[in-house]
Amino acid sequence: MKITRKIRIILILSLVLLNISCDQISKNVVRQTIEPYERIEVFKDSFVLTKVENTGAAYSLGSDLAPILKILLLQILPILVLLLLLRQILIKTNYSRETIIGFAFIIGGGIGNLFDRIVYGSVTDFLILDLGIIKTEIFNLADVSIFLGSILVLITTFFNKKETIFKEKIQ
């Protein structure tokens, strides 16, 4: 079944907006209801809510940069990369459905965190997981979108390459 170009673009943009919306709604709830560094144990130490304003990137990298460098590296560069990626998935039609979904998640999460940096000067992080073998630093739903999108793109790329190699060997 072939999807028309307009419907395809609407679906991609809707998925991006869904990711941004989930992220921003969750952050607004946290900003309004949780005090900075307050610790709410949802499931003992396994799932914790807290609120931290991160002025850098992941793991607070870049939080000590000069203001102009912060703007260049944490705002302008990400805007350019996200716009380029969005342009690619909107224009190129040879990506698999899974790759497009993965990139839409990455773009949505990236825009969610970028919005925070531009509007608030920091990114609101509020989730901590400790499941024994899986222990995280503090993160937010935009980070989840970026992570899941990246995993989906990597898995899809890996299996598509494996399938291509297998087909080439048969021929």
mmCIF file of C-alpha atoms in Angstrom:
data_model
loop_
_atom_site.group_PDB
_atom_site.id
_atom_site.type_symbol
_atom_site.label_atom_id
_atom_site.label_comp_id
_atom_site.label_asym_id
_atom_site.label_seq_id
_atom_site.Cartn_x
_atom_site.Cartn_y
_atom_site.Cartn_z
ATOM 1 C CA MET A 1 0.000 0.000 0.000
ATOM 2 C CA LYS A 2 1.526 3.293 -1.106
ATOM 3 C CA ILE A 3 1.090 6.293 1.162
ATOM 4 C CA THR A 4 0.842 9.656 -0.540
ATOM 5 C CA ARG A 5 3.637 12.143 0.050
ATOM 6 C CA LYS A 6 1.455 14.564 2.063
ATOM 7 C CA ILE A 7 0.134 11.841 4.352
ATOM 8 C CA ARG A 8 3.678 10.536 4.847
ATOM 9 C CA ILE A 9 4.887 14.015 5.865
ATOM 10 C CA ILE A 10 1.909 14.497 8.200
ATOM 11 C CA LEU A 11 2.569 11.126 9.871
ATOM 12 C CA ILE A 12 6.277 11.887 10.352
ATOM 13 C CA LEU A 13 5.616 15.366 11.761
ATOM 14 C CA SER A 14 2.865 13.959 14.017
ATOM 15 C CA LEU A 15 5.285 11.408 15.455
ATOM 16 C CA VAL A 16 7.885 14.130 16.061
ATOM 17 C CA LEU A 17 5.259 16.348 17.733
ATOM 18 C CA LEU A 18 3.993 13.440 19.858
ATOM 19 C CA ASN A 19 7.502 12.916 21.224
ATOM 20 C CA ILE A 20 7.959 16.637 21.920
ATOM 21 C CA SER A 21 4.534 16.843 23.590
ATOM 22 C CA CYS A 22 5.073 13.862 25.903
ATOM 23 C CA ASP A 23 8.441 15.285 26.928
ATOM 24 C CA GLN A 24 7.234 18.834 27.523
ATOM 25 C CA ILE A 25 4.070 17.804 29.379
ATOM 26 C CA SER A 26 6.064 15.557 31.719
ATOM 27 C CA LYS A 27 8.656 18.287 32.352
ATOM 28 C CA ASN A 28 5.950 20.883 33.065
ATOM 29 C CA VAL A 29 4.326 18.558 35.606
ATOM 30 C CA VAL A 30 7.705 17.995 37.266
ATOM 31 C CA ARG A 31 8.539 21.727 37.290
ATOM 32 C CA GLN A 32 5.210 22.486 38.985
ATOM 33 C CA THR A 33 5.070 19.632 41.502
ATOM 34 C CA ILE A 34 8.594 18.578 42.493
ATOM 35 C CA GLU A 35 11.060 20.758 44.364
ATOM 36 C CA PRO A 36 14.683 20.849 43.176
ATOM 37 C CA TYR A 37 16.537 17.733 44.371
ATOM 38 C CA GLU A 38 13.415 16.418 46.147
ATOM 39 C CA ARG A 39 13.500 12.610 46.050
ATOM 40 C CA ILE A 40 10.287 10.667 45.460
ATOM 41 C CA GLU A 41 10.761 6.902 45.573
ATOM 42 C CA VAL A 42 8.104 5.407 43.308
ATOM 43 C CA PHE A 43 9.409 1.819 43.721
ATOM 44 C CA LYS A 44 11.897 1.970 46.599
ATOM 45 C CA ASP A 45 15.308 2.830 45.101
ATOM 46 C CA SER A 46 14.472 1.194 41.755
ATOM 47 C CA PHE A 47 12.468 4.066 40.266
ATOM 48 C CA VAL A 48 12.995 7.569 41.648
ATOM 49 C CA LEU A 49 11.594 10.949 40.673
ATOM 50 C CA THR A 50 13.610 14.056 41.411
ATOM 51 C CA LYS A 51 14.191 17.381 39.696
ATOM 52 C CA VAL A 52 17.533 18.631 38.462
ATOM 53 C CA GLU A 53 18.147 21.469 36.024
ATOM 54 C CA ASN A 54 21.010 20.459 33.727
ATOM 55 C CA THR A 55 22.772 23.419 32.094
ATOM 56 C CA GLY A 56 24.967 21.171 29.948
ATOM 57 C CA ALA A 57 24.419 18.192 27.692
ATOM 58 C CA ALA A 58 24.317 14.537 28.809
ATOM 59 C CA TYR A 59 26.061 14.018 32.155
ATOM 60 C CA SER A 60 26.274 17.849 32.426
ATOM 61 C CA LEU A 61 28.998 17.922 29.774
ATOM 62 C CA GLY A 62 29.606 21.480 28.665
ATOM 63 C CA SER A 63 27.907 23.102 31.658
ATOM 64 C CA ASP A 64 31.126 25.010 32.398
ATOM 65 C CA LEU A 65 31.593 26.312 28.844
ATOM 66 C CA ALA A 66 31.675 30.014 28.095
ATOM 67 C CA PRO A 67 28.163 31.304 27.248
ATOM 68 C CA ILE A 68 28.923 31.807 23.534
ATOM 69 C CA LEU A 69 30.328 28.274 23.224
ATOM 70 C CA LYS A 70 27.272 26.904 25.028
ATOM 71 C CA ILE A 71 25.006 28.625 22.529
ATOM 72 C CA LEU A 72 27.053 27.358 19.581
ATOM 73 C CA LEU A 73 27.502 23.759 20.773
ATOM 74 C CA LEU A 74 24.282 23.159 22.717
ATOM 75 C CA GLN A 75 21.810 25.209 20.681
ATOM 76 C CA ILE A 76 22.902 26.217 17.178
ATOM 77 C CA LEU A 77 24.695 22.966 16.255
ATOM 78 C CA PRO A 78 21.794 20.776 17.474
ATOM 79 C CA ILE A 79 19.284 22.951 15.581
ATOM 80 C CA LEU A 80 21.270 22.455 12.370
ATOM 81 C CA VAL A 81 21.644 18.691 12.892
ATOM 82 C CA LEU A 82 17.968 18.194 13.774
ATOM 83 C CA LEU A 83 16.797 20.264 10.790
ATOM 84 C CA LEU A 84 19.082 18.317 8.459
ATOM 85 C CA LEU A 85 17.833 14.996 9.843
ATOM 86 C CA LEU A 86 14.198 16.107 9.596
ATOM 87 C CA ARG A 87 14.751 17.259 6.015
ATOM 88 C CA GLN A 88 16.280 13.869 5.166
ATOM 89 C CA ILE A 89 13.382 11.784 6.454
ATOM 90 C CA LEU A 90 10.796 14.103 4.904
ATOM 91 C CA ILE A 91 12.417 14.182 1.450
ATOM 92 C CA LYS A 92 14.090 10.774 1.031
ATOM 93 C CA THR A 93 11.621 7.960 0.563
ATOM 94 C CA ASN A 94 13.974 4.992 0.530
ATOM 95 C CA TYR A 95 14.334 4.738 4.323
ATOM 96 C CA SER A 96 12.563 1.822 5.979
ATOM 97 C CA ARG A 97 9.511 2.547 8.116
ATOM 98 C CA GLU A 98 11.475 1.565 11.229
ATOM 99 C CA THR A 99 14.329 3.937 10.380
ATOM 100 C CA ILE A 100 11.898 6.811 9.848
ATOM 101 C CA ILE A 101 10.202 6.093 13.177
ATOM 102 C CA GLY A 102 13.595 5.929 14.914
ATOM 103 C CA PHE A 103 14.725 9.226 13.401
ATOM 104 C CA ALA A 104 11.372 10.856 14.288
ATOM 105 C CA PHE A 105 11.917 9.794 17.927
ATOM 106 C CA ILE A 106 15.472 11.184 17.878
ATOM 107 C CA ILE A 107 14.294 14.481 16.364
ATOM 108 C CA GLY A 108 11.370 14.793 18.788
ATOM 109 C CA GLY A 109 13.566 14.111 21.808
ATOM 110 C CA GLY A 110 16.255 16.440 20.520
ATOM 111 C CA ILE A 111 13.766 19.253 20.005
ATOM 112 C CA GLY A 112 12.302 18.643 23.482
ATOM 113 C CA ASN A 113 15.673 19.120 25.165
ATOM 114 C CA LEU A 114 16.652 21.938 22.821
ATOM 115 C CA PHE A 115 13.421 23.782 23.652
ATOM 116 C CA ASP A 116 14.325 23.608 27.357
ATOM 117 C CA ARG A 117 17.840 24.929 26.736
ATOM 118 C CA ILE A 118 16.564 27.880 24.720
ATOM 119 C CA VAL A 119 13.507 28.782 26.848
ATOM 120 C CA TYR A 120 14.711 27.882 30.363
ATOM 121 C CA GLY A 121 18.507 27.923 30.018
ATOM 122 C CA SER A 122 18.662 24.326 31.255
ATOM 123 C CA VAL A 123 17.123 20.905 30.644
ATOM 124 C CA THR A 124 14.823 19.471 33.309
ATOM 125 C CA ASP A 125 15.837 15.909 34.210
ATOM 126 C CA PHE A 126 13.763 13.920 36.695
ATOM 127 C CA LEU A 127 13.953 10.122 36.301
ATOM 128 C CA ILE A 128 16.398 7.650 37.837
ATOM 129 C CA LEU A 129 16.270 3.874 37.318
ATOM 130 C CA ASP A 130 18.204 1.279 39.308
ATOM 131 C CA LEU A 131 17.251 -2.233 38.215
ATOM 132 C CA GLY A 132 20.416 -3.937 39.393
ATOM 133 C CA ILE A 133 22.248 -4.528 36.136
ATOM 134 C CA ILE A 134 20.642 -1.429 34.607
ATOM 135 C CA LYS A 135 21.401 1.743 36.542
ATOM 136 C CA THR A 136 20.948 5.166 34.979
ATOM 137 C CA GLU A 137 21.978 8.686 35.660
ATOM 138 C CA ILE A 138 19.129 11.182 35.852
ATOM 139 C CA PHE A 139 17.214 11.601 32.579
ATOM 140 C CA ASN A 140 13.915 12.752 31.050
ATOM 141 C CA LEU A 141 11.426 11.541 28.414
ATOM 142 C CA ALA A 142 13.284 13.356 25.611
ATOM 143 C CA ASP A 143 16.314 11.234 26.488
ATOM 144 C CA VAL A 144 14.107 8.122 26.339
ATOM 145 C CA SER A 145 12.917 9.147 22.854
ATOM 146 C CA ILE A 146 16.490 9.720 21.678
ATOM 147 C CA PHE A 147 17.659 6.410 23.165
ATOM 148 C CA LEU A 148 14.786 4.333 21.762
ATOM 149 C CA GLY A 149 15.063 6.024 18.363
ATOM 150 C CA SER A 150 18.796 5.357 18.246
ATOM 151 C CA ILE A 151 18.324 1.697 19.192
ATOM 152 C CA LEU A 152 15.641 1.298 16.516
ATOM 153 C CA VAL A 153 17.855 2.895 13.834
ATOM 154 C CA LEU A 154 20.867 0.784 14.850
ATOM 155 C CA ILE A 155 18.926 -2.491 14.917
ATOM 156 C CA THR A 156 17.243 -1.710 11.600
ATOM 157 C CA THR A 157 20.561 -0.755 10.013
ATOM 158 C CA PHE A 158 22.250 -3.878 11.362
ATOM 159 C CA PHE A 159 19.542 -6.241 10.108
ATOM 160 C CA ASN A 160 19.222 -4.473 6.746
ATOM 161 C CA LYS A 161 22.991 -4.743 6.177
ATOM 162 C CA LYS A 162 22.964 -8.368 7.263
ATOM 163 C CA GLU A 163 20.068 -9.054 4.879
ATOM 164 C CA THR A 164 21.873 -7.230 2.026
ATOM 165 C CA ILE A 165 25.090 -9.177 2.625
ATOM 166 C CA PHE A 166 23.129 -12.438 2.728
ATOM 167 C CA LYS A 167 21.344 -11.625 -0.551
ATOM 168 C CA GLU A 168 24.656 -10.718 -2.232
ATOM 169 C CA LYS A 169 26.216 -14.021 -1.176
ATOM 170 C CA ILE A 170 23.314 -16.008 -2.612
ATOM 171 C CA GLN A 171 23.491 -14.296 -6.013
#
